[in-house]
Amino acid sequence: MFLDGEEWQSYFRNFQRSAWRLEVQPKYTMPSEAESLARFLHGEPKPVDHNAAWHVTVRDALASGKSFGRVRVVREPLTDYIRYQSTWGIPGNIAAGEDIRVLNLTDRDLDLPEQDFWLFDDETVVHLNYRADGTQINRELIENPDLSTYHRWRDLALAKSVDFAEWNSARP
């Protein structure tokens, strides 16, 4: 089942305990981010309200006792998108309360999928499907997922990753 619009947004309002994402794509070609990515690449300052709507979503969830987390997979050299995300996106998301870790797979391989997914309340899985250029194709609710596999991937990614601040401070 494919999710879009209000139905997709409802997952971020209606989860009960946790929303967690594995983020593996080297770039995302998102129309809503095209202008801010271009501004970043031109060396312009980050707008004060960058990603503000997501920050409200995260803060509202945390105020209700819920948690947001993700592991961002990277490989060197970093893509322009990862540099943008690491400079303009992730710090604000963390300030809003999201737990973001980084898993550098430059010189290693782990038994993790090449598939982005959200895991809501440890029981609902939504795949984020992308073309090779980073354009999102769709969001797919996985019916009857093998939850032990998704939990294993989450736990492995968390165990092998480092806190964003630690990773970021070690970058040249």
PDB file of C-alpha atoms in Angstrom:
ATOM      1  CA  MET A   1       0.000   0.000   0.000  1.00  0.00           C
ATOM      2  CA  PHE A   2       1.427   3.344  -1.040  1.00  0.00           C
ATOM      3  CA  LEU A   3       1.192   6.332   1.290  1.00  0.00           C
ATOM      4  CA  ASP A   4       0.881   9.951   0.261  1.00  0.00           C
ATOM      5  CA  GLY A   5      -0.324  13.311   1.492  1.00  0.00           C
ATOM      6  CA  GLU A   6      -2.373  13.408   4.670  1.00  0.00           C
ATOM      7  CA  GLU A   7      -2.334   9.643   5.078  1.00  0.00           C
ATOM      8  CA  TRP A   8       1.495   9.671   5.124  1.00  0.00           C
ATOM      9  CA  GLN A   9       1.649  12.681   7.440  1.00  0.00           C
ATOM     10  CA  SER A  10      -0.679  10.960   9.914  1.00  0.00           C
ATOM     11  CA  TYR A  11       2.026   8.396  10.714  1.00  0.00           C
ATOM     12  CA  PHE A  12       4.113  11.179  12.261  1.00  0.00           C
ATOM     13  CA  ARG A  13       1.226  12.342  14.424  1.00  0.00           C
ATOM     14  CA  ASN A  14      -0.267   8.999  15.389  1.00  0.00           C
ATOM     15  CA  PHE A  15       2.651   6.825  16.452  1.00  0.00           C
ATOM     16  CA  GLN A  16       2.571   6.034  20.158  1.00  0.00           C
ATOM     17  CA  ARG A  17       6.190   5.593  21.279  1.00  0.00           C
ATOM     18  CA  SER A  18       8.901   5.853  18.655  1.00  0.00           C
ATOM     19  CA  ALA A  19       9.643   6.750  15.062  1.00  0.00           C
ATOM     20  CA  TRP A  20      13.022   5.629  13.764  1.00  0.00           C
ATOM     21  CA  ARG A  21      14.598   5.888  10.310  1.00  0.00           C
ATOM     22  CA  LEU A  22      17.472   4.244   8.489  1.00  0.00           C
ATOM     23  CA  GLU A  23      18.700   6.791   5.965  1.00  0.00           C
ATOM     24  CA  VAL A  24      21.047   5.269   3.369  1.00  0.00           C
ATOM     25  CA  GLN A  25      20.790   7.249   0.130  1.00  0.00           C
ATOM     26  CA  PRO A  26      23.854   9.351  -0.784  1.00  0.00           C
ATOM     27  CA  LYS A  27      21.546  12.120  -1.993  1.00  0.00           C
ATOM     28  CA  TYR A  28      17.904  13.043  -2.112  1.00  0.00           C
ATOM     29  CA  THR A  29      16.514  15.043  -4.991  1.00  0.00           C
ATOM     30  CA  MET A  30      13.620  16.706  -3.228  1.00  0.00           C
ATOM     31  CA  PRO A  31      11.822  19.540  -5.032  1.00  0.00           C
ATOM     32  CA  SER A  32      11.064  21.167  -1.672  1.00  0.00           C
ATOM     33  CA  GLU A  33      14.797  21.314  -0.896  1.00  0.00           C
ATOM     34  CA  ALA A  34      16.142  22.394  -4.302  1.00  0.00           C
ATOM     35  CA  GLU A  35      16.285  26.091  -3.485  1.00  0.00           C
ATOM     36  CA  SER A  36      17.879  25.697  -0.058  1.00  0.00           C
ATOM     37  CA  LEU A  37      20.405  23.163  -1.384  1.00  0.00           C
ATOM     38  CA  ALA A  38      21.386  25.630  -4.127  1.00  0.00           C
ATOM     39  CA  ARG A  39      21.760  28.387  -1.521  1.00  0.00           C
ATOM     40  CA  PHE A  40      23.965  26.124   0.598  1.00  0.00           C
ATOM     41  CA  LEU A  41      26.144  25.247  -2.410  1.00  0.00           C
ATOM     42  CA  HIS A  42      26.530  28.954  -3.190  1.00  0.00           C
ATOM     43  CA  GLY A  43      27.803  29.577   0.339  1.00  0.00           C
ATOM     44  CA  GLU A  44      24.792  31.551   1.529  1.00  0.00           C
ATOM     45  CA  PRO A  45      23.878  31.564   5.233  1.00  0.00           C
ATOM     46  CA  LYS A  46      21.325  29.098   6.517  1.00  0.00           C
ATOM     47  CA  PRO A  47      17.863  30.661   6.894  1.00  0.00           C
ATOM     48  CA  VAL A  48      16.716  30.939  10.503  1.00  0.00           C
ATOM     49  CA  ASP A  49      13.542  28.973   9.740  1.00  0.00           C
ATOM     50  CA  HIS A  50      15.271  26.146   7.845  1.00  0.00           C
ATOM     51  CA  ASN A  51      13.326  22.899   8.393  1.00  0.00           C
ATOM     52  CA  ALA A  52      11.058  24.614  10.937  1.00  0.00           C
ATOM     53  CA  ALA A  53       7.985  22.467  10.191  1.00  0.00           C
ATOM     54  CA  TRP A  54       9.929  19.272  10.942  1.00  0.00           C
ATOM     55  CA  HIS A  55      11.243  20.799  14.173  1.00  0.00           C
ATOM     56  CA  VAL A  56       7.661  21.448  15.305  1.00  0.00           C
ATOM     57  CA  THR A  57       6.755  17.813  14.521  1.00  0.00           C
ATOM     58  CA  VAL A  58       9.705  16.543  16.554  1.00  0.00           C
ATOM     59  CA  ARG A  59       9.132  18.896  19.505  1.00  0.00           C
ATOM     60  CA  ASP A  60       5.410  18.060  19.633  1.00  0.00           C
ATOM     61  CA  ALA A  61       6.184  14.329  19.680  1.00  0.00           C
ATOM     62  CA  LEU A  62       8.789  14.721  22.408  1.00  0.00           C
ATOM     63  CA  ALA A  63       6.391  16.808  24.494  1.00  0.00           C
ATOM     64  CA  SER A  64       4.005  13.829  24.320  1.00  0.00           C
ATOM     65  CA  GLY A  65       6.664  11.407  25.554  1.00  0.00           C
ATOM     66  CA  LYS A  66       7.520  10.003  22.120  1.00  0.00           C
ATOM     67  CA  SER A  67      10.937   9.734  20.472  1.00  0.00           C
ATOM     68  CA  PHE A  68      12.396  10.386  17.035  1.00  0.00           C
ATOM     69  CA  GLY A  69      15.672   8.864  15.912  1.00  0.00           C
ATOM     70  CA  ARG A  70      17.636   7.940  12.840  1.00  0.00           C
ATOM     71  CA  VAL A  71      20.928   6.613  11.648  1.00  0.00           C
ATOM     72  CA  ARG A  72      22.402   8.431   8.643  1.00  0.00           C
ATOM     73  CA  VAL A  73      24.714   6.174   6.582  1.00  0.00           C
ATOM     74  CA  VAL A  74      27.611   7.996   4.905  1.00  0.00           C
ATOM     75  CA  ARG A  75      30.499   7.095   2.639  1.00  0.00           C
ATOM     76  CA  GLU A  76      33.538   9.239   1.830  1.00  0.00           C
ATOM     77  CA  PRO A  77      33.807  11.409  -0.090  1.00  0.00           C
ATOM     78  CA  LEU A  78      30.605  12.988   1.123  1.00  0.00           C
ATOM     79  CA  THR A  79      28.110  14.044  -1.512  1.00  0.00           C
ATOM     80  CA  ASP A  80      27.025  17.674  -1.699  1.00  0.00           C
ATOM     81  CA  TYR A  81      23.679  16.575  -0.297  1.00  0.00           C
ATOM     82  CA  ILE A  82      25.237  14.907   2.755  1.00  0.00           C
ATOM     83  CA  ARG A  83      27.349  18.020   3.383  1.00  0.00           C
ATOM     84  CA  TYR A  84      24.183  20.140   3.124  1.00  0.00           C
ATOM     85  CA  GLN A  85      22.258  17.831   5.417  1.00  0.00           C
ATOM     86  CA  SER A  86      25.124  17.729   7.928  1.00  0.00           C
ATOM     87  CA  THR A  87      25.515  21.502   7.988  1.00  0.00           C
ATOM     88  CA  TRP A  88      21.997  22.868   7.557  1.00  0.00           C
ATOM     89  CA  GLY A  89      19.629  20.009   8.438  1.00  0.00           C
ATOM     90  CA  ILE A  90      20.887  17.682  11.123  1.00  0.00           C
ATOM     91  CA  PRO A  91      22.024  20.238  13.737  1.00  0.00           C
ATOM     92  CA  GLY A  92      18.562  21.845  13.834  1.00  0.00           C
ATOM     93  CA  ASN A  93      16.861  18.458  13.957  1.00  0.00           C
ATOM     94  CA  ILE A  94      19.013  17.501  16.934  1.00  0.00           C
ATOM     95  CA  ALA A  95      18.266  20.826  18.650  1.00  0.00           C
ATOM     96  CA  ALA A  96      14.560  20.033  18.216  1.00  0.00           C
ATOM     97  CA  GLY A  97      15.135  16.732  20.024  1.00  0.00           C
ATOM     98  CA  GLU A  98      15.768  14.120  17.337  1.00  0.00           C
ATOM     99  CA  ASP A  99      18.455  11.526  18.152  1.00  0.00           C
ATOM    100  CA  ILE A 100      20.653  11.358  15.044  1.00  0.00           C
ATOM    101  CA  ARG A 101      23.650   9.094  14.691  1.00  0.00           C
ATOM    102  CA  VAL A 102      26.041   8.580  11.768  1.00  0.00           C
ATOM    103  CA  LEU A 103      27.306   5.289  10.392  1.00  0.00           C
ATOM    104  CA  ASN A 104      30.365   5.653   8.180  1.00  0.00           C
ATOM    105  CA  LEU A 105      30.546   2.700   5.784  1.00  0.00           C
ATOM    106  CA  THR A 106      33.418   4.029   3.685  1.00  0.00           C
ATOM    107  CA  ASP A 107      35.794   1.155   4.447  1.00  0.00           C
ATOM    108  CA  ARG A 108      33.408  -1.505   5.681  1.00  0.00           C
ATOM    109  CA  ASP A 109      30.286  -3.352   4.813  1.00  0.00           C
ATOM    110  CA  LEU A 110      27.559  -4.358   7.222  1.00  0.00           C
ATOM    111  CA  ASP A 111      24.525  -6.516   6.732  1.00  0.00           C
ATOM    112  CA  LEU A 112      22.245  -3.516   6.249  1.00  0.00           C
ATOM    113  CA  PRO A 113      19.799  -2.859   3.442  1.00  0.00           C
ATOM    114  CA  GLU A 114      20.272  -0.239   0.737  1.00  0.00           C
ATOM    115  CA  GLN A 115      16.672   0.678   1.501  1.00  0.00           C
ATOM    116  CA  ASP A 116      15.525   3.679   3.512  1.00  0.00           C
ATOM    117  CA  PHE A 117      12.745   2.872   5.922  1.00  0.00           C
ATOM    118  CA  TRP A 118      10.807   4.245   8.869  1.00  0.00           C
ATOM    119  CA  LEU A 119       9.973   1.975  11.802  1.00  0.00           C
ATOM    120  CA  PHE A 120       7.054   3.280  13.837  1.00  0.00           C
ATOM    121  CA  ASP A 121       6.491   1.861  17.347  1.00  0.00           C
ATOM    122  CA  ASP A 122       8.746  -1.107  16.493  1.00  0.00           C
ATOM    123  CA  GLU A 123       5.900  -2.635  14.470  1.00  0.00           C
ATOM    124  CA  THR A 124       4.998  -0.551  11.419  1.00  0.00           C
ATOM    125  CA  VAL A 125       7.463  -0.430   8.521  1.00  0.00           C
ATOM    126  CA  VAL A 126       7.337   2.061   5.665  1.00  0.00           C
ATOM    127  CA  HIS A 127       9.861   1.842   2.833  1.00  0.00           C
ATOM    128  CA  LEU A 128      10.987   5.040   1.159  1.00  0.00           C
ATOM    129  CA  ASN A 129      11.710   4.123  -2.449  1.00  0.00           C
ATOM    130  CA  TYR A 130      14.076   6.216  -4.583  1.00  0.00           C
ATOM    131  CA  ARG A 131      15.464   6.326  -8.095  1.00  0.00           C
ATOM    132  CA  ALA A 132      19.240   6.256  -8.538  1.00  0.00           C
ATOM    133  CA  ASP A 133      19.262  10.079  -8.824  1.00  0.00           C
ATOM    134  CA  GLY A 134      17.710  10.424  -5.359  1.00  0.00           C
ATOM    135  CA  THR A 135      14.186  11.257  -6.534  1.00  0.00           C
ATOM    136  CA  GLN A 136      11.577   9.642  -4.326  1.00  0.00           C
ATOM    137  CA  ILE A 137       9.325   7.214  -6.175  1.00  0.00           C
ATOM    138  CA  ASN A 138       6.919   6.439  -3.340  1.00  0.00           C
ATOM    139  CA  ARG A 139       6.401   5.492   0.292  1.00  0.00           C
ATOM    140  CA  GLU A 140       5.232   1.935   0.771  1.00  0.00           C
ATOM    141  CA  LEU A 141       3.589   0.501   3.872  1.00  0.00           C
ATOM    142  CA  ILE A 142       4.986  -3.022   4.221  1.00  0.00           C
ATOM    143  CA  GLU A 143       2.235  -5.513   4.989  1.00  0.00           C
ATOM    144  CA  ASN A 144       3.270  -8.231   7.468  1.00  0.00           C
ATOM    145  CA  PRO A 145       6.959  -7.280   7.638  1.00  0.00           C
ATOM    146  CA  ASP A 146       9.481  -9.625   9.208  1.00  0.00           C
ATOM    147  CA  LEU A 147       9.906  -7.334  12.201  1.00  0.00           C
ATOM    148  CA  SER A 148      12.868  -9.262  13.583  1.00  0.00           C
ATOM    149  CA  THR A 149      14.844  -8.299  10.446  1.00  0.00           C
ATOM    150  CA  TYR A 150      14.005  -4.598  10.788  1.00  0.00           C
ATOM    151  CA  HIS A 151      14.785  -4.673  14.512  1.00  0.00           C
ATOM    152  CA  ARG A 152      18.117  -6.384  13.776  1.00  0.00           C
ATOM    153  CA  TRP A 153      18.975  -3.749  11.159  1.00  0.00           C
ATOM    154  CA  ARG A 154      18.029  -0.937  13.537  1.00  0.00           C
ATOM    155  CA  ASP A 155      20.011  -2.440  16.410  1.00  0.00           C
ATOM    156  CA  LEU A 156      23.061  -3.071  14.204  1.00  0.00           C
ATOM    157  CA  ALA A 157      22.966   0.465  12.785  1.00  0.00           C
ATOM    158  CA  LEU A 158      22.668   1.932  16.279  1.00  0.00           C
ATOM    159  CA  ALA A 159      25.467  -0.245  17.669  1.00  0.00           C
ATOM    160  CA  LYS A 160      27.932   0.577  14.879  1.00  0.00           C
ATOM    161  CA  SER A 161      27.127   4.280  14.525  1.00  0.00           C
ATOM    162  CA  VAL A 162      28.357   7.270  16.498  1.00  0.00           C
ATOM    163  CA  ASP A 163      26.615  10.344  17.782  1.00  0.00           C
ATOM    164  CA  PHE A 164      26.381  13.052  15.101  1.00  0.00           C
ATOM    165  CA  ALA A 165      28.429  15.520  17.178  1.00  0.00           C
ATOM    166  CA  GLU A 166      31.254  12.994  17.554  1.00  0.00           C
ATOM    167  CA  TRP A 167      31.254  12.201  13.824  1.00  0.00           C
ATOM    168  CA  ASN A 168      30.981  15.854  12.827  1.00  0.00           C
ATOM    169  CA  SER A 169      33.836  16.966  15.107  1.00  0.00           C
ATOM    170  CA  ALA A 170      36.161  14.411  13.474  1.00  0.00           C
ATOM    171  CA  ARG A 171      35.482  15.691   9.940  1.00  0.00           C
ATOM    172  CA  PRO A 172      38.202  17.738   8.259  1.00  0.00           C
TER     173      PRO A 172
END
